[in-house]
Coordinates of C-alpha atoms in Angstrom, one line a residue:
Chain A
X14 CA 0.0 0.0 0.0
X15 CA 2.9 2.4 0.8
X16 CA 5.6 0.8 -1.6
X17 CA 6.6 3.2 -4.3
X18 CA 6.1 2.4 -7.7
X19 CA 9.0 -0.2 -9.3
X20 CA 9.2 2.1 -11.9
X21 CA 11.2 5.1 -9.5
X22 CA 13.8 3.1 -9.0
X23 CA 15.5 4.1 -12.8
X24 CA 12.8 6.8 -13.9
X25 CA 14.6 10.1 -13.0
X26 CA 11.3 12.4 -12.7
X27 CA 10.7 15.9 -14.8
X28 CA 13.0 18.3 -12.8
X29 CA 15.6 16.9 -11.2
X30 CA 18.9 16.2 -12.6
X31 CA 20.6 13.2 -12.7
X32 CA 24.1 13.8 -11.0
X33 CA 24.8 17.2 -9.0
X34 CA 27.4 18.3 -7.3
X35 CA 28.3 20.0 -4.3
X36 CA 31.6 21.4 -3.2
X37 CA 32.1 21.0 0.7
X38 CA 32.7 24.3 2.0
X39 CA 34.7 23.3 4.9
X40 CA 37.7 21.4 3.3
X41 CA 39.5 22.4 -0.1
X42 CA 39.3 20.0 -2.7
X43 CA 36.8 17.9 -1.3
X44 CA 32.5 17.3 -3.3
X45 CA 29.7 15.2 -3.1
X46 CA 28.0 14.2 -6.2
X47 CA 24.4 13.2 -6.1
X48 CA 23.2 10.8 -9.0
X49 CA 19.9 9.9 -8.9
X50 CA 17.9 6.9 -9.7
X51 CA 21.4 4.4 -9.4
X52 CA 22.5 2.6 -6.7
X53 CA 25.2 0.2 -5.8
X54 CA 26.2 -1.3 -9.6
X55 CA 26.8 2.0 -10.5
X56 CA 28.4 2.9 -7.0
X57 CA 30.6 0.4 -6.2
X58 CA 32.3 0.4 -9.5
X59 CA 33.2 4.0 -9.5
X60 CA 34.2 3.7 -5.8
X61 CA 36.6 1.3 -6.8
X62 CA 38.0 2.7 -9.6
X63 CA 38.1 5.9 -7.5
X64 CA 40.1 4.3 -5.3
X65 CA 43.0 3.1 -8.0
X66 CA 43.6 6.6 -8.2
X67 CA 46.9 8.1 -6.4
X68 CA 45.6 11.7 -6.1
X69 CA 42.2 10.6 -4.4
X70 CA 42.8 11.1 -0.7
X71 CA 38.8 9.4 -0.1
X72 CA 36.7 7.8 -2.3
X73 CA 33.5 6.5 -0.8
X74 CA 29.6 5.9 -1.7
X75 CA 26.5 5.6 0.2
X76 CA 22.6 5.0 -0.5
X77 CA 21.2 7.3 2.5
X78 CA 18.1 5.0 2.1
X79 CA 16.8 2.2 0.9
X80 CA 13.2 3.7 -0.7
X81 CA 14.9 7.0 -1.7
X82 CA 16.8 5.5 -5.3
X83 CA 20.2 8.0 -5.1
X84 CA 23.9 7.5 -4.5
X85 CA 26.2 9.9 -3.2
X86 CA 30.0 9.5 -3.8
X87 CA 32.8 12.0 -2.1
X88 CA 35.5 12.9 -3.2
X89 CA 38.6 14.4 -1.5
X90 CA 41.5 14.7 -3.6
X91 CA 45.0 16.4 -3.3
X92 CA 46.3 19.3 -4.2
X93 CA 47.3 18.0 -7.5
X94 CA 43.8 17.3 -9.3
X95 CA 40.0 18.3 -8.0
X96 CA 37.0 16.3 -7.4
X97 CA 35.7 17.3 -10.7
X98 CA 38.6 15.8 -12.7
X99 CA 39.4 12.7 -10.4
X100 CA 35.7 11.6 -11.3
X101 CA 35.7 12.3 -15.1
X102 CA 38.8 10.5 -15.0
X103 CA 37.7 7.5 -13.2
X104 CA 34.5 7.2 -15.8
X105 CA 36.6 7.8 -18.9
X106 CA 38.9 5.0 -17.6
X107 CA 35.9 2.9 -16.8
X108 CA 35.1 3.1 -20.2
X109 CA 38.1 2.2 -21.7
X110 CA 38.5 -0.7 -19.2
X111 CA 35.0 -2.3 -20.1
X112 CA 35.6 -1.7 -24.0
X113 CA 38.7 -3.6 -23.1
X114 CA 36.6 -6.2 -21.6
X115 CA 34.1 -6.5 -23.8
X116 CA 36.5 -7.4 -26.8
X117 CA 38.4 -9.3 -24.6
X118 CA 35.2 -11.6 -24.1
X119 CA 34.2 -11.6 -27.3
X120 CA 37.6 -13.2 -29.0
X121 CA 37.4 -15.7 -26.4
X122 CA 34.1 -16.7 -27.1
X123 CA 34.5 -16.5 -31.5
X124 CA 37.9 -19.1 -30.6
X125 CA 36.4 -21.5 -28.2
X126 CA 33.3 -21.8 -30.9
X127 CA 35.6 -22.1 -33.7
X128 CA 37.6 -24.8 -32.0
X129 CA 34.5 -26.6 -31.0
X130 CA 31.4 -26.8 -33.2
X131 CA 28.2 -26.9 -30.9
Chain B
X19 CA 65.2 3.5 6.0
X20 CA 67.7 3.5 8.9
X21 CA 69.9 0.8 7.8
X22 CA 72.1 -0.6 10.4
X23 CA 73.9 -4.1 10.1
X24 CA 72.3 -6.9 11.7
X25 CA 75.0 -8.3 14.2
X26 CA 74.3 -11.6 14.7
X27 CA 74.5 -12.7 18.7
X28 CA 74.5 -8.8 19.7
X29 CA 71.3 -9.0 21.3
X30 CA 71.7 -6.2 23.8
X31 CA 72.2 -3.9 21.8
X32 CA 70.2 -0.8 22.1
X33 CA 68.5 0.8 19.4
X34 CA 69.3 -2.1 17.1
X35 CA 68.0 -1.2 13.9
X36 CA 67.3 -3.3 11.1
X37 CA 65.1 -3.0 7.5
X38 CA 63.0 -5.3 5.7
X39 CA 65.3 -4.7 3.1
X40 CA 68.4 -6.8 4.2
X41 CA 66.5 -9.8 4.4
X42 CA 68.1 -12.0 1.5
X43 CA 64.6 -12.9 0.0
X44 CA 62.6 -9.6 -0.6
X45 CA 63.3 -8.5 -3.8
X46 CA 63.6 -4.7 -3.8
X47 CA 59.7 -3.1 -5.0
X48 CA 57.9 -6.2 -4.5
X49 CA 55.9 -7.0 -1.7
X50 CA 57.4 -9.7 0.9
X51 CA 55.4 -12.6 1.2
X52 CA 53.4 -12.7 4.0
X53 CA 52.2 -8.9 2.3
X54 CA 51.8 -10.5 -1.2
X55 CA 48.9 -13.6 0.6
X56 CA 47.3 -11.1 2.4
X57 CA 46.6 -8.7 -0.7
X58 CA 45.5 -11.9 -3.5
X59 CA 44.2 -14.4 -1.3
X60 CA 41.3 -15.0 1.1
X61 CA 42.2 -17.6 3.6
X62 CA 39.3 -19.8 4.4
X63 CA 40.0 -20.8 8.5
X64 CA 37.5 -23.2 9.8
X65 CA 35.3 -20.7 11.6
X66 CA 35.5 -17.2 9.1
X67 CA 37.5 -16.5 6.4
X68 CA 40.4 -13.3 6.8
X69 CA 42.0 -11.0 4.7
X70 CA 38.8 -10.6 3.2
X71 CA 39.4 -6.9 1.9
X72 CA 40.7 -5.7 -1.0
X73 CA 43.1 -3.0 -0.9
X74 CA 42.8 -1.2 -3.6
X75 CA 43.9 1.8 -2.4
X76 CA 47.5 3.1 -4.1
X77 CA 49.0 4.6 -1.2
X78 CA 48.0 1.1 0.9
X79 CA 51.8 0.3 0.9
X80 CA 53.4 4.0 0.6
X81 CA 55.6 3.4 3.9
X82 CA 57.8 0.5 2.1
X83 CA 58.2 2.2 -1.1
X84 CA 55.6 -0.3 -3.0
X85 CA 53.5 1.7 -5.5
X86 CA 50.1 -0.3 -4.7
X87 CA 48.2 1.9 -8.5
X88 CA 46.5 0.3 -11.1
X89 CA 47.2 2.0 -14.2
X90 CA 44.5 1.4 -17.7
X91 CA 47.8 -0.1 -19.5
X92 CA 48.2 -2.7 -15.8
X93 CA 44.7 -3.6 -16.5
X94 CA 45.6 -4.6 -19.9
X95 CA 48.3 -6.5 -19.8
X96 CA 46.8 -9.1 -16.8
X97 CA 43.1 -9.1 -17.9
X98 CA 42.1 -12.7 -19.4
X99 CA 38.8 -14.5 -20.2
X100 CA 39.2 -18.1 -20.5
X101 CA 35.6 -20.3 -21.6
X102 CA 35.2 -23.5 -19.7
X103 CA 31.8 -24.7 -21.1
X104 CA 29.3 -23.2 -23.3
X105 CA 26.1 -24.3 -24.7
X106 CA 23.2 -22.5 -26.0
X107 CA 21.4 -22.4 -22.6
X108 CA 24.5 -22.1 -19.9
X109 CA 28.0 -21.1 -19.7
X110 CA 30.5 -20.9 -17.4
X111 CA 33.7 -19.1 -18.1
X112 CA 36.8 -17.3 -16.1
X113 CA 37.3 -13.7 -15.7
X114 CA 41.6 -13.0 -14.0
X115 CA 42.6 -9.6 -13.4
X116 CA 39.3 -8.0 -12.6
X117 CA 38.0 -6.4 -9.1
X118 CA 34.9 -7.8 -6.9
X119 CA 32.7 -4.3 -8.0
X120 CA 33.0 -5.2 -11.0
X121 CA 32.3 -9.2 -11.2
X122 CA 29.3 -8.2 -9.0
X123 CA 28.0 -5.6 -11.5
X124 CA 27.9 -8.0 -14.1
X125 CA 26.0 -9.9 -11.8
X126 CA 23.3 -7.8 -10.6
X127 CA 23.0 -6.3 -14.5
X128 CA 22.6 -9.7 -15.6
X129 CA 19.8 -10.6 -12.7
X130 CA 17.9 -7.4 -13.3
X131 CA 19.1 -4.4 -16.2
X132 CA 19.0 -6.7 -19.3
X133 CA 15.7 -6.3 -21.1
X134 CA 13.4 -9.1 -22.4
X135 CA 10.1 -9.3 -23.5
X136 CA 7.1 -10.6 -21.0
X137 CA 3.7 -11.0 -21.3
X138 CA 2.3 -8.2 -19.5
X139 CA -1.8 -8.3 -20.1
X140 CA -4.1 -10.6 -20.6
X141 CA -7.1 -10.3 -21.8
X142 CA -9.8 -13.4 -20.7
X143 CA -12.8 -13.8 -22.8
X144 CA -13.9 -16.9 -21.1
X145 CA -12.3 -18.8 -18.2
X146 CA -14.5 -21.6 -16.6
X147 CA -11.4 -23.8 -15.0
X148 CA -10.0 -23.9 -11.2
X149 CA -7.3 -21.6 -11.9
X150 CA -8.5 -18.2 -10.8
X151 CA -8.1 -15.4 -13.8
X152 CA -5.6 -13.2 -12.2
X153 CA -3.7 -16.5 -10.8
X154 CA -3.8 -17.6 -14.7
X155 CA -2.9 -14.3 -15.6
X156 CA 1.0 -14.1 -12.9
X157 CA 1.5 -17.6 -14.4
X158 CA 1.3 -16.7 -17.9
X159 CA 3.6 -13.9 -17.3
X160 CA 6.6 -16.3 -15.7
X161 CA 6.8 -18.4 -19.1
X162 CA 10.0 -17.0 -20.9
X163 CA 9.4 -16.1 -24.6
X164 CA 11.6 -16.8 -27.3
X165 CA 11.6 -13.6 -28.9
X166 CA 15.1 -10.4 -28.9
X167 CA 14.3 -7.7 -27.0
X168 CA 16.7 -5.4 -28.7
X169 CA 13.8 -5.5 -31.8
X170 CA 11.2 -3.9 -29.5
X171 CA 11.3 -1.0 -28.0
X172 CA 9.9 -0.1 -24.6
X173 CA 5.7 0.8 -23.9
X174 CA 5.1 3.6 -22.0
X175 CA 1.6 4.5 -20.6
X176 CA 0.3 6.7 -23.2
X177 CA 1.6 4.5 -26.2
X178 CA -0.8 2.7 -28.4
X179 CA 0.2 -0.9 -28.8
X180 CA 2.2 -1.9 -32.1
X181 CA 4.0 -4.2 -34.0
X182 CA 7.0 -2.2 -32.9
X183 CA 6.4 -2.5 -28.9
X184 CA 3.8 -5.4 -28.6
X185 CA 3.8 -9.7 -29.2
X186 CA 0.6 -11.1 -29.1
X187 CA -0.4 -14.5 -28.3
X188 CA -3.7 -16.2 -27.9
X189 CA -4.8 -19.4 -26.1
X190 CA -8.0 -21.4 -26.3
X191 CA -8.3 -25.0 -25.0
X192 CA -11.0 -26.7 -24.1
X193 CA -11.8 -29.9 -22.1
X194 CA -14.2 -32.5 -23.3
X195 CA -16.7 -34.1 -21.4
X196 CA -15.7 -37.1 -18.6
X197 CA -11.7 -36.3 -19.2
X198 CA -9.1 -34.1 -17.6
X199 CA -6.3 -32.7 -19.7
X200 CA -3.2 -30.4 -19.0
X201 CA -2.7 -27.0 -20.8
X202 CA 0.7 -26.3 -21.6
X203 CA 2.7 -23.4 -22.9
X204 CA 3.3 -24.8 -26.6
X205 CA -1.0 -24.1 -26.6
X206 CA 0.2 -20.4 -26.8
X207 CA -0.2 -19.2 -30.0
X208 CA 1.7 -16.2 -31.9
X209 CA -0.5 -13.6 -33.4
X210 CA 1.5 -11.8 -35.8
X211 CA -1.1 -9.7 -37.2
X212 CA -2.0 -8.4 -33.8
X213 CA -4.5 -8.8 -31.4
X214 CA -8.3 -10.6 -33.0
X215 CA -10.4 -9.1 -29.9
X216 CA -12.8 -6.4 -30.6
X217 CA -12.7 -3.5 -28.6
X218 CA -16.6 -2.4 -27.6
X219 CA -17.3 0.8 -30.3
X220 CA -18.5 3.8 -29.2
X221 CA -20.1 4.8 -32.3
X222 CA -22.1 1.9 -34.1
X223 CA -20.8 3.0 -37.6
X224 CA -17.1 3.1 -36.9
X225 CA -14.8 0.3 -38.0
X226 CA -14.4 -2.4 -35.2
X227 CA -11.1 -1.6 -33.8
X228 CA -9.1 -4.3 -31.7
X229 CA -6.9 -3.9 -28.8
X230 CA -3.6 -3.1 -30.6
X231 CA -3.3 -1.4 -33.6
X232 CA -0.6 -3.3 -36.4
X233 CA 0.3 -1.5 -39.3
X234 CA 2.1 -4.4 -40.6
X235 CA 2.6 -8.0 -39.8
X236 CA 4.9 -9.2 -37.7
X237 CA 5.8 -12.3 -39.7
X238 CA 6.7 -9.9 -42.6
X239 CA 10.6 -9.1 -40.4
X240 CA 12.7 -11.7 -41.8
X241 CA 14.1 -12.3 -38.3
X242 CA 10.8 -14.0 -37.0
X243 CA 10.1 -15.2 -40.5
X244 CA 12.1 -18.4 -40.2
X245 CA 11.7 -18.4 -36.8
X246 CA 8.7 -18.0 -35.0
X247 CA 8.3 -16.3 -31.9
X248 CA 7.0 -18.9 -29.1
X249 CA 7.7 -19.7 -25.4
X250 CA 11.2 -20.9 -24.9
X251 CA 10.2 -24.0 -23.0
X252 CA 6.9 -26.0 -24.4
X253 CA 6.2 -28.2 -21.7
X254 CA 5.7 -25.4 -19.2
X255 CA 2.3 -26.3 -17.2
X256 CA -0.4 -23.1 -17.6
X257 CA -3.2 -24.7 -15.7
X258 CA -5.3 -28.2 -15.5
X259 CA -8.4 -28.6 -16.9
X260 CA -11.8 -30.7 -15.9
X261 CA -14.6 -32.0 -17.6
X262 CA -15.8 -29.4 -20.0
X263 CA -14.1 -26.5 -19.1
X264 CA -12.7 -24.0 -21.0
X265 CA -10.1 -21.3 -21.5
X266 CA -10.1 -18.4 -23.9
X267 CA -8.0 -15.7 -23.4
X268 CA -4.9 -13.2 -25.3
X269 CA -1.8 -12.0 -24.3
X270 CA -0.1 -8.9 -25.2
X271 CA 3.7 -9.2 -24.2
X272 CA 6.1 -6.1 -24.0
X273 CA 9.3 -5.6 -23.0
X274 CA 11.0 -4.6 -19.8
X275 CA 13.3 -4.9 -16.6
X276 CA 14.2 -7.2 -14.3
X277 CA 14.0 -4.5 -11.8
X278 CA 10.5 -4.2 -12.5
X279 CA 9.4 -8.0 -11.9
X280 CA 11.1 -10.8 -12.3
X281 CA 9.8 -12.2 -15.1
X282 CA 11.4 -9.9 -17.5
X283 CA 15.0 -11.6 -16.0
X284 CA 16.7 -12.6 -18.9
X285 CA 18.8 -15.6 -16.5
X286 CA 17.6 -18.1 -14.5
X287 CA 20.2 -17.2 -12.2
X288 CA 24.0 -16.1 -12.7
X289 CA 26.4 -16.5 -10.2
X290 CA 30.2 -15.9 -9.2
X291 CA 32.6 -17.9 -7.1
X292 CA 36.5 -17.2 -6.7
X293 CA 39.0 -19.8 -7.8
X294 CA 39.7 -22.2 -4.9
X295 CA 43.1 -23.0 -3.8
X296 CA 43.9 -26.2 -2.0
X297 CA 47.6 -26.6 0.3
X298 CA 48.7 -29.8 1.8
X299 CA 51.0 -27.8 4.8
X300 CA 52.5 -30.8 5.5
X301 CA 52.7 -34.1 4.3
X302 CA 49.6 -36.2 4.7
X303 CA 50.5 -39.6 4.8
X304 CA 48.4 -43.0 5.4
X305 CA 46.1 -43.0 7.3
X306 CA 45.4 -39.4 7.8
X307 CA 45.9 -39.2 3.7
X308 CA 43.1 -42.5 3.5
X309 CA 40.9 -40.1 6.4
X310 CA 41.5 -36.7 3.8
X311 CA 40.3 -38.2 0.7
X312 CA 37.2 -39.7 2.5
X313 CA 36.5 -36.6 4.3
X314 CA 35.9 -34.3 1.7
X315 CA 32.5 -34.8 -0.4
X316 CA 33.8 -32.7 -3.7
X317 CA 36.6 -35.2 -4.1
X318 CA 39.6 -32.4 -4.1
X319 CA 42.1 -34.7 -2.9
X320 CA 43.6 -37.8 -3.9
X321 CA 46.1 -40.7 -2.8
X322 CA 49.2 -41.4 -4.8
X323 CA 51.9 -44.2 -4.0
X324 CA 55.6 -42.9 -3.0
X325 CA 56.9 -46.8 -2.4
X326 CA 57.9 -48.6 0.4
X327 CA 53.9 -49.3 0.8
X328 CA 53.4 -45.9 1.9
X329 CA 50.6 -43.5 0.8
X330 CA 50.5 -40.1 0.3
X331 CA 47.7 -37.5 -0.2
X332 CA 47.6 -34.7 -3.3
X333 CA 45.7 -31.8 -4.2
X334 CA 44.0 -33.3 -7.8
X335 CA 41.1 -30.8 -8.4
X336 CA 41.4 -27.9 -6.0
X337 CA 38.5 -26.4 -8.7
X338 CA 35.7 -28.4 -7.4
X339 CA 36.2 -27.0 -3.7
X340 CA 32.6 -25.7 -2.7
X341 CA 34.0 -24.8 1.0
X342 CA 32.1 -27.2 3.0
X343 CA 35.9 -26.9 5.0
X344 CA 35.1 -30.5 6.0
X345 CA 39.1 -30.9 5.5
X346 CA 39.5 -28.3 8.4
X347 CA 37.1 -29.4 10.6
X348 CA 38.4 -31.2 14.0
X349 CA 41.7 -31.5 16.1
X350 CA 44.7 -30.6 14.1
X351 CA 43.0 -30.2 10.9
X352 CA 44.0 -26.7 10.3
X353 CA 47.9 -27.7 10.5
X354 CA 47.6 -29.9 7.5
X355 CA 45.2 -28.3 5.1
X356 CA 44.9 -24.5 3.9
X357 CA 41.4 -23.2 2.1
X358 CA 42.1 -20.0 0.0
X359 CA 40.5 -18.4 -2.3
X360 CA 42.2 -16.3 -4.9
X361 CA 40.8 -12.7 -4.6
X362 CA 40.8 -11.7 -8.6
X363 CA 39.8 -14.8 -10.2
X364 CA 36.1 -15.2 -11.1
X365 CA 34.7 -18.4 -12.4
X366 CA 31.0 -17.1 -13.8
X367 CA 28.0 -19.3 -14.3
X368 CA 25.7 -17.8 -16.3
X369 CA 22.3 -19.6 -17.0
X370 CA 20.0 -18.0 -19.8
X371 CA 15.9 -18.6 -19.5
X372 CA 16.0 -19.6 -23.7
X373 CA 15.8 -15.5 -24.3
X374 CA 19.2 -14.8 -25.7
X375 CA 22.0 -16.8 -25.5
X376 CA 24.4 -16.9 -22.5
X377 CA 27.0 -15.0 -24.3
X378 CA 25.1 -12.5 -26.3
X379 CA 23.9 -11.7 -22.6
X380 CA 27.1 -11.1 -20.7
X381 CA 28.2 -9.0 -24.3
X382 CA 24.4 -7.1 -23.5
X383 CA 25.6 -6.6 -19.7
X384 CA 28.8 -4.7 -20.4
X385 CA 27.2 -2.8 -22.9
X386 CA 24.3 -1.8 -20.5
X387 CA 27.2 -0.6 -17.6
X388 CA 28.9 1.3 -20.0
X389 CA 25.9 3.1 -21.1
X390 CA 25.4 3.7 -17.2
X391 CA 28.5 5.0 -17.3
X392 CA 28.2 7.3 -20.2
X393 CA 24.5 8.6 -18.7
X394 CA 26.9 9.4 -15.4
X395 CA 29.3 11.5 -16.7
X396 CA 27.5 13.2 -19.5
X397 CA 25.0 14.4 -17.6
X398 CA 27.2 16.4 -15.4
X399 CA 27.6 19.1 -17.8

């Protein structure tokens, strides 16, 4: 009777944006960034790949609730790169790194078929 | 480093200094042992496994001068995929090199961001057997269909139903009189010219329209020309019927997440282990070896001869370890035999439902997290 609709889970609603950010006022290069609608298969990855990074001082993600659908991931970074650019980087190498996979898999896949007939 | 040299007996010493370094088996930028098991391997004990973490963090070992980063090129160079089995309903294949976050994404895209197509309403002209309507209804919804999602596109509320977003299917079975019979799902029938029931007309001199509106056939796309769409599984039981009763009803299928309900998941199930690794930590011999190889259920272990009548026990297929740690269990048990799991090797099972095949869906999953990805950054700016 009270459960929200399945569909609010990935349908971001007129109006809001899907990631925002927000610089924390009380220590230098350190954000939040807000994404709605995505939770932890979105969250954990970038975590990690946050963490592979040497100028990100702390990387971390939380869902503040179970029934309200958004991550937020902070950032602190050094001196050396910002919040902004550590996550753009970790997404661009994300990218890469599942393309990567994805070929990867899919050689595998055309020479264990070609050396086996099913 | 304060380097100092190790006098050996000169145990009074005060502030005797020494560094990891001296020691004749560290090789300089590497991690020492005991470093290296704690950073790629989970060891199983018999009550909890340790070192469960992953440290992934590049500073993690700053203080000894190890550089702990992963750079794309790293990545690269150690990631493998290797296929153990594949058929065209389940596969199971190896992923090295990769992080946990990552093997569980594919998992939980696999269980529920992969579309597939579902049947989503039914419509019940006449229903006179012991299977309620709506109970009919969930069941008929659970049968997988055999049709690719990536030809449909998605139905929103305020769509009309076409050959584009919509699979219609119809059933009618009837009993006869003094018999019982079984309906299953091969009784489903495809409709590729779209839905036959008329909708009740507001005007009397209108055309009768029907509940989805076809502009063309479906049968007319030379992908489901050869190859009818139809439930994946035909022996699927839909409902029983008695002594002249009788079901009528059709079944408009669309597509959609398994976040929604879980009838639109494309796999039966998929699932990850890490690879198992088996150590004998001292030699096992006799009976203690005949005790080992009867002990554990998987059979991981095995006896070999070493003459002079004596037995000895090996590790034969650490692979098939499923951690029931009966090796471990009991007095002294945990001197002889080490459980570990190796922390970035991934064996995958991946069973389909008949949608797709298992490896067009893995290729499906990576493409869904890298469009996540792409909706992440880019709408940033």
């Amino acid at each position: 009777m009270n459960a929200p609709d399945r569909y609010e889970r990935f349908v971001v609603p007129e109006g809001t944006k899907k990631v925002s950010y927000e610089r924390d006022t009380k220590i230098i290069n350190a954000a939040s960034f807000i994404i709605e609608r995505e939770e932890h298969t979105i969250g954990n990855i970038v975590r990690m790949q946050l963490h592979l990074d040497e100028n990100v001082l702390f990387a971390g993600y939380k869902l503040p609730h179970p029934l309200q659908y958004k991550i937020i991931i902070r950032i602190h970074t050094t001196s050396q790169s910002s919040p902004m650019q550590a996550y753009n980087l970790a997404i661009n190498d994300l990218d890469k790194e599942l393309d990567h996979l994805r070929s990867a898999f899919e050689d595998e896949i055309a020479n264990y078929s070609s050396t086996r007939e099913y | 480093m304060n380097e100092k040299e190790n006098k050996g007996g000169n145990n009074d010493e005060p502030n005797k200094k020494f560094s990891i370094w001296d020691l004749p088996d560290v090789p300089m930028g590497q991690l020492p042992p005991h470093l290296q098991l704690q950073k790629t391997r989970v060891v199983c004990k018999a009550d909890a496994p340790i070192h469960t973490d992953n440290i992934s963090y590049s500073g993690a070992y700053a203080s000894i001068g190890v550089d702990n980063s992963v750079h794309l090129d790293l990545f690269r160079d150690n990631f493998k995929v290797n296929v153990i089995r594949l058929t065209k309903e389940d596969m199971e294949f190896d992923m090295i090199g990769i992080d946990p976050a990552l093997a569980n994404a594919f998992r939980r895209i696999l269980i529920s961001e992969v579309p597939t197509m579902a049947i989503e309403k039914v419509l019940i002209a006449y229903n006179t057997s012991v299977v309620q309507d709506e109970v009919l209804a969930h069941r008929l919804g659970l049968v997988p269909l055999k049709a690719d999602p990536r030809l449909f596109e998605y139905l929103s509320a305020n769509d009309t139903p076409n050959e584009k977003n919509t699979i219609v299917f119809k059933l009618h079975a009837t009993c006869k009189r003094g018999e019982r019979r079984t309906v299953y799902s091969e009784e489903l029938k495809w409709l590729p010219k779209g839905s036959e029931l008329i909708k009740e007309a507001g005007q009397a001199d209108s055309k009768p329209t029907t509940y989805t509106s076809f502009t063309c056939s479906q049968d007319m796309l030379p992908e489901f020309s050869e190859d009818p769409i139809s439930p994946s599984e035909d022996k699927i039981i839909l409902a029983k019927l008695g002594s002249k009763q009788e079901i009528e009803l059709e079944a408009h299928a669309v597509k959609g997440l398994g976040k929604t309900h879980a009838k639109w998941s494309p796999v039966a199930t998929a699932w990850y282990r890490m690879l198992p690794e088996v150590l004998l930590l001292e030699d096992v011999e006799d009976e203690v070896a005949e005790e080992l190889v009867r002990r554990c259920p998987d059979k991981v272990f095995d006896i070999e001869d070493i003459g002079h009548g004596k037995k000895r026990a090996t590790v034969a297929r650490p692979r098939d370890c499923r951690l029931c740690r009966e090796c471990v269990r009991g007095e002294g048990w945990e001197e002889r035999v080490e459980l570990r799991r190796v922390k970035d090797h991934f064996i995958f099972t991946v069973e389909s439902t008949g949608v797709l095949p298992p490896e067009v869906l893995f290729t499906e999953a990576v493409k869904i997290l890298e469009e996540k990805c792409e909706r992440v950054i880019s709408e940033l700016s």
